[in-house]
PDB file of C-alpha atoms and ligand atoms in Angstrom:
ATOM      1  CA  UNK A   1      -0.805 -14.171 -14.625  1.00  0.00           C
ATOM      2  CA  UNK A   2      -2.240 -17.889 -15.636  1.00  0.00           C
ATOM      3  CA  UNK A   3       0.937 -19.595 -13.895  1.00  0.00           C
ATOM      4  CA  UNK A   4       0.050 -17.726 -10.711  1.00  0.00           C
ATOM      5  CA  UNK A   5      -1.978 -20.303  -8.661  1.00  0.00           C
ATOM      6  CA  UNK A   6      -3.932 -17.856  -5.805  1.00  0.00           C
ATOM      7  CA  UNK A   7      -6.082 -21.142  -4.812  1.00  0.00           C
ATOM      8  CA  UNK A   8      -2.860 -22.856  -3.818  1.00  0.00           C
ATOM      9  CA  UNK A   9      -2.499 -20.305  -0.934  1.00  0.00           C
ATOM     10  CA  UNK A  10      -6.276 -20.202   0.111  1.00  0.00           C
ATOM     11  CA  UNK A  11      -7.799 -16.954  -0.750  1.00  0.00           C
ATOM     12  CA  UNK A  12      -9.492 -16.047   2.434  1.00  0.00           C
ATOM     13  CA  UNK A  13     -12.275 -13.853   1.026  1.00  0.00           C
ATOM     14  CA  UNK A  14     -13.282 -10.536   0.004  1.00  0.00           C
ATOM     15  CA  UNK A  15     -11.027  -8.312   2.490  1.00  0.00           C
ATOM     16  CA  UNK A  16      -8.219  -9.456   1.019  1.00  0.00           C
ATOM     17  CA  UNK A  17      -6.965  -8.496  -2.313  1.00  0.00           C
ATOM     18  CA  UNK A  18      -8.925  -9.411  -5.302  1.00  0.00           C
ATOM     19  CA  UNK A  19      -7.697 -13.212  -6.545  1.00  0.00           C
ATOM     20  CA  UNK A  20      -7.035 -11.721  -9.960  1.00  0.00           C
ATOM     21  CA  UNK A  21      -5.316  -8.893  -8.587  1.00  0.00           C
ATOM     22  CA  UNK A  22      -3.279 -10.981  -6.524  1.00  0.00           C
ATOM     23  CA  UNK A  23      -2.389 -13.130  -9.920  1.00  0.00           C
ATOM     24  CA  UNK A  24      -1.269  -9.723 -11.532  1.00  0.00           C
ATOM     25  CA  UNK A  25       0.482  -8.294  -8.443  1.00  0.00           C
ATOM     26  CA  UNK A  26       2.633 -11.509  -7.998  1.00  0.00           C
ATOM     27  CA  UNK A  27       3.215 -11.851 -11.658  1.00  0.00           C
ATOM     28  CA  UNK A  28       4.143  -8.173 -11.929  1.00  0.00           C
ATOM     29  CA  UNK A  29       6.897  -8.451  -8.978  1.00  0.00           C
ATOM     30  CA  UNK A  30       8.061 -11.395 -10.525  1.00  0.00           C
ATOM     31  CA  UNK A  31       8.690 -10.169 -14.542  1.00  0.00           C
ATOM     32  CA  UNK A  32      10.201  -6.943 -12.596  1.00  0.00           C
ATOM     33  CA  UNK A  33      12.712  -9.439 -10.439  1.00  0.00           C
ATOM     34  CA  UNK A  34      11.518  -7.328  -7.473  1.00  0.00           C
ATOM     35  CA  UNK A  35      13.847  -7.771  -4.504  1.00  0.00           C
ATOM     36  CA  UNK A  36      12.630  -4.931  -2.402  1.00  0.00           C
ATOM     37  CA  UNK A  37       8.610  -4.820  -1.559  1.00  0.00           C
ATOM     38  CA  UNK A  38       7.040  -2.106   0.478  1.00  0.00           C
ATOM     39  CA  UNK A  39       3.322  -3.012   1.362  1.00  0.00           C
ATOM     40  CA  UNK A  40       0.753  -0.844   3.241  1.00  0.00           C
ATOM     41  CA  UNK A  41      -2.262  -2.936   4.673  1.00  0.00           C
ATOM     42  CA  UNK A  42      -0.842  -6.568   5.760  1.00  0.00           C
ATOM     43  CA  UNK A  43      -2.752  -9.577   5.293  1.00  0.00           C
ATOM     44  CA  UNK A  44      -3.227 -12.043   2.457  1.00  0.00           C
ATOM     45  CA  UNK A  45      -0.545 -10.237   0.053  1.00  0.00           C
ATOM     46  CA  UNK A  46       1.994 -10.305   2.528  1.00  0.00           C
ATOM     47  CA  UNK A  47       3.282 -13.910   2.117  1.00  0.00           C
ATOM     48  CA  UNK A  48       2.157 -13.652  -1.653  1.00  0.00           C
ATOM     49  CA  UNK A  49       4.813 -11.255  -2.211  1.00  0.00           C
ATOM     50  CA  UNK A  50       7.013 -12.942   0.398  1.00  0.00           C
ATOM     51  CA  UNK A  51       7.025 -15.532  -1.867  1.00  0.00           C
ATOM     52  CA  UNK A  52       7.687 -13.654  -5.524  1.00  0.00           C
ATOM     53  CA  UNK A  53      11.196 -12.297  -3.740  1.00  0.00           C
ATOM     54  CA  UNK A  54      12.693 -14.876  -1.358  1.00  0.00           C
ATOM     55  CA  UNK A  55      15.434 -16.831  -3.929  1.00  0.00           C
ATOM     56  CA  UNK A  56      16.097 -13.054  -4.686  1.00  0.00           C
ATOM     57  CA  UNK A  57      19.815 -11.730  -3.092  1.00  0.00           C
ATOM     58  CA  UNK A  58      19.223  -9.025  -0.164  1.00  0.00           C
ATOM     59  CA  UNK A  59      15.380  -9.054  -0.767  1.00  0.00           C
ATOM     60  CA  UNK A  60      13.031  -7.252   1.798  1.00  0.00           C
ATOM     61  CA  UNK A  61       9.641  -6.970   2.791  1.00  0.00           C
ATOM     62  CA  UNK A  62       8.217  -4.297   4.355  1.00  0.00           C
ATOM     63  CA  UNK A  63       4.280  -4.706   5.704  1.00  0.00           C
ATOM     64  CA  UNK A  64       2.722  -1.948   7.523  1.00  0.00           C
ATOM     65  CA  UNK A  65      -0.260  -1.950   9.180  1.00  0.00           C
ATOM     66  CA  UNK A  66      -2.282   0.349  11.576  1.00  0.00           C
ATOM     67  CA  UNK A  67      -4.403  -2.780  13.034  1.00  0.00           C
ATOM     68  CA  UNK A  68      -2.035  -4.707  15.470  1.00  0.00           C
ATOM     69  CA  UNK A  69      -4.479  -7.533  15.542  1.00  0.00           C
ATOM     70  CA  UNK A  70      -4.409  -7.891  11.660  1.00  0.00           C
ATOM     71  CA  UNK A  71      -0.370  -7.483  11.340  1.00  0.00           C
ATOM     72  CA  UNK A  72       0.220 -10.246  14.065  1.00  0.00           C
ATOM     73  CA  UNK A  73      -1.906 -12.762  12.064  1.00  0.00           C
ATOM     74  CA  UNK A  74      -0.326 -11.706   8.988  1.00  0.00           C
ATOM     75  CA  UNK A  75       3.466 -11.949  10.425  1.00  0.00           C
ATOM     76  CA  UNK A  76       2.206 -15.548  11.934  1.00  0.00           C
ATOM     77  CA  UNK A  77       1.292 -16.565   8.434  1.00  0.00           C
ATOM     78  CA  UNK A  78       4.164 -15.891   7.050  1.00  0.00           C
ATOM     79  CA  UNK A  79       6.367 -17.326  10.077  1.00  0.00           C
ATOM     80  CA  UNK A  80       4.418 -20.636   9.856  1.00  0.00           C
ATOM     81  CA  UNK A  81       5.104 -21.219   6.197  1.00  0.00           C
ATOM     82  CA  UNK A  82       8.070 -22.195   4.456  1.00  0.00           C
ATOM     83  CA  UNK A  83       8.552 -18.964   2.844  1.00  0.00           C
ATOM     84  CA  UNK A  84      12.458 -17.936   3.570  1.00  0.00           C
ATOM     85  CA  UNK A  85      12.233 -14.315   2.498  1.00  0.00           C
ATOM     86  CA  UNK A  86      13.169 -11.402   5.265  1.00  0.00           C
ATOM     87  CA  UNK A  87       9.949  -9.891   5.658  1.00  0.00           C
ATOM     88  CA  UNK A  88       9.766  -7.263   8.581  1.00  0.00           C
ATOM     89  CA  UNK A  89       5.796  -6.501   9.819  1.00  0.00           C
ATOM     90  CA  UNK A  90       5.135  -2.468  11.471  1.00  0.00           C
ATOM     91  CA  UNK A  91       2.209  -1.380  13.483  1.00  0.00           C
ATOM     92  CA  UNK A  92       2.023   2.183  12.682  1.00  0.00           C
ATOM     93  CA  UNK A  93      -1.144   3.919  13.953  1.00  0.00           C
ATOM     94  CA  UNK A  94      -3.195   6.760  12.114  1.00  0.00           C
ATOM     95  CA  UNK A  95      -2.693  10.346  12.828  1.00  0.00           C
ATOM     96  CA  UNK A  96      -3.222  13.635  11.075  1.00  0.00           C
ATOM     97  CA  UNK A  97      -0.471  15.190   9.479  1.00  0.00           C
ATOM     98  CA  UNK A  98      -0.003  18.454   6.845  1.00  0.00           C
ATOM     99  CA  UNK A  99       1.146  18.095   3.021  1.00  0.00           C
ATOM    100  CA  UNK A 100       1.614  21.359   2.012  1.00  0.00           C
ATOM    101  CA  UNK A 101      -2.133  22.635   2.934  1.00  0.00           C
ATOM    102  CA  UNK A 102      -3.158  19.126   2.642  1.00  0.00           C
ATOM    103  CA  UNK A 103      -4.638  17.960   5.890  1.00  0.00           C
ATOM    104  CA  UNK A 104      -4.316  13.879   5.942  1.00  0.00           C
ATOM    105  CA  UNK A 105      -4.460  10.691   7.640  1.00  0.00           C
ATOM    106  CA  UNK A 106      -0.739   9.196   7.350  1.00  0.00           C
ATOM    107  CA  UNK A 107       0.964   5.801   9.071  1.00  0.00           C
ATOM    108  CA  UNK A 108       2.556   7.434  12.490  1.00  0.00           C
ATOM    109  CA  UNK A 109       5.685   5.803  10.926  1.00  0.00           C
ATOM    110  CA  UNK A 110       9.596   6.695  12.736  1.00  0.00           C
ATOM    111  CA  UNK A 111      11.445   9.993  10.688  1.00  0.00           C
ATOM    112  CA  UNK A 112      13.637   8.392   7.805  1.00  0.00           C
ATOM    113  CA  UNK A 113      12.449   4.489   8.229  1.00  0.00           C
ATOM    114  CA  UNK A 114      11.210   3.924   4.728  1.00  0.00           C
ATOM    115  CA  UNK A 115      14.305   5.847   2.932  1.00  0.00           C
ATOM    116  CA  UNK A 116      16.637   3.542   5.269  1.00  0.00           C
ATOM    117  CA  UNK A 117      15.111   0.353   4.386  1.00  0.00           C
ATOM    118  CA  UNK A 118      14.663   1.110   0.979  1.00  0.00           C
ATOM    119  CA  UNK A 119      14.909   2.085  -2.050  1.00  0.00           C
ATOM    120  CA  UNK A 120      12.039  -0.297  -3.049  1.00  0.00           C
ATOM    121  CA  UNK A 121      11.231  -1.666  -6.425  1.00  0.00           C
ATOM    122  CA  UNK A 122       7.988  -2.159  -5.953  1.00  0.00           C
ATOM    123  CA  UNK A 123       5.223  -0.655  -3.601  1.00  0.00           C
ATOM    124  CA  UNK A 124       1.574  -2.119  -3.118  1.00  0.00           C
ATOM    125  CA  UNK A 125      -0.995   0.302  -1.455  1.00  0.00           C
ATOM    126  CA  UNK A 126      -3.918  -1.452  -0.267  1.00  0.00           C
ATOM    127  CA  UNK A 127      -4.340   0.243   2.662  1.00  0.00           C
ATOM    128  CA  UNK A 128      -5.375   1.310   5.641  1.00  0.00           C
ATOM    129  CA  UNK A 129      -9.155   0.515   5.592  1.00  0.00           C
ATOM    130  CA  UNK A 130     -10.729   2.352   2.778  1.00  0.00           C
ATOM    131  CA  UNK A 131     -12.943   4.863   5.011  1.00  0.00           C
ATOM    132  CA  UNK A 132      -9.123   6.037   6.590  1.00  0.00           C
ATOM    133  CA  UNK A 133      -8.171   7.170   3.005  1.00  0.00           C
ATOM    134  CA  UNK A 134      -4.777   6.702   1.169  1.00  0.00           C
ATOM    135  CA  UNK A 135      -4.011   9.817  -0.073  1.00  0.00           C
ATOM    136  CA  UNK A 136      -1.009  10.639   1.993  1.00  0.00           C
ATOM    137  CA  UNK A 137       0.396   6.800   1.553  1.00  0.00           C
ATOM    138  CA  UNK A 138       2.051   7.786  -1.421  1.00  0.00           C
ATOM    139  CA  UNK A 139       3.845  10.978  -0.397  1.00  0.00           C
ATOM    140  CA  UNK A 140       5.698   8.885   2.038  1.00  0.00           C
ATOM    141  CA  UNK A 141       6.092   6.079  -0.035  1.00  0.00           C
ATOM    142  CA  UNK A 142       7.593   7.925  -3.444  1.00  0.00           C
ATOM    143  CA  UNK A 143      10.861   9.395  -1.901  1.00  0.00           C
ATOM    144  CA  UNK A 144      11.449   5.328  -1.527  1.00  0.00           C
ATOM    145  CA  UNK A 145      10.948   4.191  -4.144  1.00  0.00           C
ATOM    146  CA  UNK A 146      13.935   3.226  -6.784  1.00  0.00           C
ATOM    147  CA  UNK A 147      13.462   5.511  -9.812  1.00  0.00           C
ATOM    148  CA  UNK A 148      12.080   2.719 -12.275  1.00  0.00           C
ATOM    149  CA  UNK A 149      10.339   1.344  -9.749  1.00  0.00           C
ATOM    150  CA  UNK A 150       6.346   0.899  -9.409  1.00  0.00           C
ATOM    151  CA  UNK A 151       3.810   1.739  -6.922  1.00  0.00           C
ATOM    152  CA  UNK A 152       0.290  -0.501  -7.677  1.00  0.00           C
ATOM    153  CA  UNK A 153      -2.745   0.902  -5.917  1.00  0.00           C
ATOM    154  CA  UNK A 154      -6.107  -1.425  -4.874  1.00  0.00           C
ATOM    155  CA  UNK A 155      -9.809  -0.419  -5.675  1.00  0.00           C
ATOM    156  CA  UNK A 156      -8.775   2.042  -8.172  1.00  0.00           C
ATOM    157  CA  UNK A 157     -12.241   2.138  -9.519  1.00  0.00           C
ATOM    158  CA  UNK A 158     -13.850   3.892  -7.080  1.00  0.00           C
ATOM    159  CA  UNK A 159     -14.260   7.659  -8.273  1.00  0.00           C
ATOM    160  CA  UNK A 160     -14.469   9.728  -4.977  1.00  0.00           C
ATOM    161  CA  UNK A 161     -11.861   7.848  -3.631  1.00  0.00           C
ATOM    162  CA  UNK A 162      -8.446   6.387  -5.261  1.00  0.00           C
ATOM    163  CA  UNK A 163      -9.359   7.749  -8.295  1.00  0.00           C
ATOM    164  CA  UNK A 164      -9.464  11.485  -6.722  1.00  0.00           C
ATOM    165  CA  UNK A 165      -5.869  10.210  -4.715  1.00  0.00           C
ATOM    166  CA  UNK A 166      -4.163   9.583  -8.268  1.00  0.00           C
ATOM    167  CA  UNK A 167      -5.477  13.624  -9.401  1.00  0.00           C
ATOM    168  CA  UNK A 168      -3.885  14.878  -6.315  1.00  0.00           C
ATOM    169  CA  UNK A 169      -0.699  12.590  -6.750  1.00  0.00           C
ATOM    170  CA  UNK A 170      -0.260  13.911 -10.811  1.00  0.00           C
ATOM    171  CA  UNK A 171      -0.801  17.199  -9.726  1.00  0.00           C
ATOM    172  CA  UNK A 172       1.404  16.527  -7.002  1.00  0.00           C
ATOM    173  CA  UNK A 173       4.538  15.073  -9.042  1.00  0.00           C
ATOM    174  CA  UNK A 174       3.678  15.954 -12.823  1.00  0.00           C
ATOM    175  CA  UNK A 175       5.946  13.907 -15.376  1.00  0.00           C
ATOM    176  CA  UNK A 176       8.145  12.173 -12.116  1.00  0.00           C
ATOM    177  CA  UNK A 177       5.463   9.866 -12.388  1.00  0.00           C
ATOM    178  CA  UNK A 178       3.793   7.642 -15.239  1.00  0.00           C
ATOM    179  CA  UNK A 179       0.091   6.091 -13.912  1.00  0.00           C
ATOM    180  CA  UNK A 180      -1.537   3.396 -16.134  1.00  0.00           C
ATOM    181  CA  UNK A 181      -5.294   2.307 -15.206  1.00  0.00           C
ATOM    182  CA  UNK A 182      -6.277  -1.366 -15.220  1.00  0.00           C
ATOM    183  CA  UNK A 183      -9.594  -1.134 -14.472  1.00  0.00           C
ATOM    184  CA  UNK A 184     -10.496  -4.412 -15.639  1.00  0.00           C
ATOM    185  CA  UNK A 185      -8.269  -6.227 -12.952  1.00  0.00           C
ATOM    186  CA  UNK A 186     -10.403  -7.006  -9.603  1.00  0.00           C
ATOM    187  CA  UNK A 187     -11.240  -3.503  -8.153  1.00  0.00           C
ATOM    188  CA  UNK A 188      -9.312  -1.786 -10.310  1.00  0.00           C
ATOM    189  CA  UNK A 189      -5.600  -1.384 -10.184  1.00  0.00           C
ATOM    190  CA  UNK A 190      -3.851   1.582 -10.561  1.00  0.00           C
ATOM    191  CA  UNK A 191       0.191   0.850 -12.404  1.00  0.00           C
ATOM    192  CA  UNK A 192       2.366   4.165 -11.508  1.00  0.00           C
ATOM    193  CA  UNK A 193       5.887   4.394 -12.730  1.00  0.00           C
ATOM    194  CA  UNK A 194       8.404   6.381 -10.480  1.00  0.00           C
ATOM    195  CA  UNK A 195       9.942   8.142 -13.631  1.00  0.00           C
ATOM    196  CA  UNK A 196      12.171  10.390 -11.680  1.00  0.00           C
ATOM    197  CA  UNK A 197      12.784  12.072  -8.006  1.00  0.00           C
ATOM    198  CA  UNK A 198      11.049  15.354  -7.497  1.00  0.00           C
ATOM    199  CA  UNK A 199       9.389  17.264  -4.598  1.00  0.00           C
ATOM    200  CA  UNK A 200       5.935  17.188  -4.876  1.00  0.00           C
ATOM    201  CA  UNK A 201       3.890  20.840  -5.044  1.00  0.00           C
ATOM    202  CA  UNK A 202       0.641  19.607  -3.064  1.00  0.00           C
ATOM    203  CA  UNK A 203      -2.232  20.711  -4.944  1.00  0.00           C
ATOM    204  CA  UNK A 204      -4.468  23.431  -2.891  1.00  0.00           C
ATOM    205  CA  UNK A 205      -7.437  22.468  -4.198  1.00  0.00           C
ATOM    206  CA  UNK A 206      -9.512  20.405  -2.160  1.00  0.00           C
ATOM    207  CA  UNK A 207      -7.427  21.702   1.032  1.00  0.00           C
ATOM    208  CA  UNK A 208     -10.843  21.837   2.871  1.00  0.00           C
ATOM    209  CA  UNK A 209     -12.515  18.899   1.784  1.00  0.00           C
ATOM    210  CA  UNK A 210      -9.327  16.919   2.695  1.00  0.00           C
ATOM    211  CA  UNK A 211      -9.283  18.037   6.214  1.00  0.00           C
ATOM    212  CA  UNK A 212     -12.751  17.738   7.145  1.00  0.00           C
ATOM    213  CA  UNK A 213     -12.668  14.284   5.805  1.00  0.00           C
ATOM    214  CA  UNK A 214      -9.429  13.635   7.574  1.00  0.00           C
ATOM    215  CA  UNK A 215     -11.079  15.232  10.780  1.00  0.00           C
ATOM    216  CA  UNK A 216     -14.025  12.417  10.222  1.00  0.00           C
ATOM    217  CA  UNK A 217     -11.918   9.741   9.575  1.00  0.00           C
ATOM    218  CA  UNK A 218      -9.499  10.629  12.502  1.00  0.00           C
ATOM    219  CA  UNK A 219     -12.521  10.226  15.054  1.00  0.00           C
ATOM    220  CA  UNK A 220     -13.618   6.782  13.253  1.00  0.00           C
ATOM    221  CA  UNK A 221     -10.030   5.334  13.881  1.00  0.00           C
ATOM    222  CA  UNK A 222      -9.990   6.186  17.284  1.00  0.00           C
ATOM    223  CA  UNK A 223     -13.787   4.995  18.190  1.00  0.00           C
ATOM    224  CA  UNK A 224     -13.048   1.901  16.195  1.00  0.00           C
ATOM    225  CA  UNK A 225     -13.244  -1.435  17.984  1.00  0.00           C
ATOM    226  CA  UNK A 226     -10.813  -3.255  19.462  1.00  0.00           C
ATOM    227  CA  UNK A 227      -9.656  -5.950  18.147  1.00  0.00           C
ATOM    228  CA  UNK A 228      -9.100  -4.212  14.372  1.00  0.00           C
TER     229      UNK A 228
HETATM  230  C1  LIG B 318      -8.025  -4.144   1.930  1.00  0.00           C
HETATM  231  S1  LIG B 318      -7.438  -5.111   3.275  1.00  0.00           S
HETATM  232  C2  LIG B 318      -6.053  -5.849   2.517  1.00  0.00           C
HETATM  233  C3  LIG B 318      -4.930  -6.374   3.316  1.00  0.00           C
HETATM  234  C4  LIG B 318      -3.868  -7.135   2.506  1.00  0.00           C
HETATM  235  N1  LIG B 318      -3.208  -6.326   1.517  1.00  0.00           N
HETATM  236  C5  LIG B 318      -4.448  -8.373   1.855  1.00  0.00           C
HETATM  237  O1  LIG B 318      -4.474  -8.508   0.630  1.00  0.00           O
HETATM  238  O2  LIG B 318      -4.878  -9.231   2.601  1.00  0.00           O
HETATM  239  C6  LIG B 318      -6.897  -3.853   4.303  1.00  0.00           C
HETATM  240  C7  LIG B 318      -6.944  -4.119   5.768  1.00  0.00           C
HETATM  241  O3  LIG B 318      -7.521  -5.341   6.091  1.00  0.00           O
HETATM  242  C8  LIG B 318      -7.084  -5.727   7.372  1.00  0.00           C
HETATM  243  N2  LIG B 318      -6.982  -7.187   7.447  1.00  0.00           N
HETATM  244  C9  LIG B 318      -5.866  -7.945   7.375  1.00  0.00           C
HETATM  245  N3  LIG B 318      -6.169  -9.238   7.593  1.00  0.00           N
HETATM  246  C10 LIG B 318      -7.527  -9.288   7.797  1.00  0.00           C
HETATM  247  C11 LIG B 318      -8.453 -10.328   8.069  1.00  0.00           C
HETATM  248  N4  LIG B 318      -8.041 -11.599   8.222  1.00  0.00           N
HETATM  249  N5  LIG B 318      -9.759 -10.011   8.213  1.00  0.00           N
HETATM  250  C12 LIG B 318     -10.187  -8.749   8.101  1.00  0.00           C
HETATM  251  N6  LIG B 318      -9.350  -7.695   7.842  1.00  0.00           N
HETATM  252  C13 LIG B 318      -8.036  -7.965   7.699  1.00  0.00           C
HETATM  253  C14 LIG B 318      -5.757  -5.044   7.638  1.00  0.00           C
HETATM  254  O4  LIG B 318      -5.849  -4.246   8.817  1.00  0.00           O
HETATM  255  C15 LIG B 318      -5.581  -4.187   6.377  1.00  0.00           C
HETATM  256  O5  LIG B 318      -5.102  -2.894   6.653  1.00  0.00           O
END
């Protein structure tokens, strides 16, 4: 993590990843030889990781975003550096959808994208916006993902939140997947291994929580201002 430098590219402040999370993240993809990066919530990270995989054959990175403001600064950051990695940027806005009786906010993303431009060796979740919730991130993300592969949550600290997503997600997959805490890293970072494929058997639990908050969040997307 030391021989990361995070000051070289100008940390822009506390939105953006955590700088030692950043340090981890870019030394993870790196000791992994990561070719193929998925990232939810573009910004800073973007042309970090850009960077970790572009001398690396057929490398890829997807950025999504729901904040078509945010994703065109990020996509002009990277197209104003030097970085030669392929690096596609998505605005996908937020809409309800059902996991089993799961009722969640999810990336209105096109049937079959993420399996087509996969699979992915690595997967960063830092998004969207932490009031939107992220539970449903990684039930689209884990069918593509490369079994072996790793999916690294942000602000895995915070009990009520990401640390409630990673209950439903066990429950969800069982041994198919392998989470390790880091809770002394920034915010917290949650390490999950992608052991194997499965289907995931939602939990029920929490059905009507989920949707009310999803219901909540929903209306805060839509009334949100303009120029997210
Ligand atoms: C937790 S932030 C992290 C974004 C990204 N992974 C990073 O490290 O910069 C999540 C959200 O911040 C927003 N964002 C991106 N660039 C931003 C900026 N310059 N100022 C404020 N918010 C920004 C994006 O809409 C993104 O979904």
């Amino acid at each position: 993590m030391d021989k990361v430098n995070v000051s070289r590219l100008e940390h822009p402040g506390s939105w953006a990843l955590d700088p030692a999370s950043c340090r981890f993240l870019a030394a993870f993809a790196r000791s992994l030889g990561a070719r193929r990066v998925l990232e939810f919530g573009s910004g800073f990270s973007s042309l970090m990781l850009a960077r970790e995989i572009e001398k690396l054959e057929g490398n890829l990175l997807l950025s999504i975003d729901d904040s078509p403001h945010y994703s065109a600064l990020a996509k002009e950051a990277f197209e104003t550096s030097d970085c030669g990695a392929k690096a596609e940027f998505r605005v996908a806005p937020l809409r309800p959808k059902l996991y089993g009786t799961r009722l969640l906010l999810s990336y209105a993303l096109p049937k079959g994208l993420l399996e087509a431009l996969g699979p992915f060796d690595l997967v960063l979740i830092d998004a969207p916006h932490h009031d939107y919730g992220r539970e449903s991130v990684f039930y689209d993300a884990f069918p593509a993902v490369a079994p072996g592969g790793y999916i690294v949550l942000d602000d895995a600290n915070r009990a009520d939140m990401e640390r409630s997503y990673i209950n439903s997600w066990q429950a969800a997959y069982g041994e198919a997947m392998d989470p390790i805490l880091l809770d002394g890293i920034g915010n917290g970072l949650c390490v999950i291994e992608k052991v194997s494929d499965a289907k995931p058997s939602y939990k029920k639990a929490g059905s009507l929580a989920a949707a009310l908050k999803t219901a909540r969040n929903f209306a805060r997307f839509l009334t949100r201002p303009e120029d997210r």
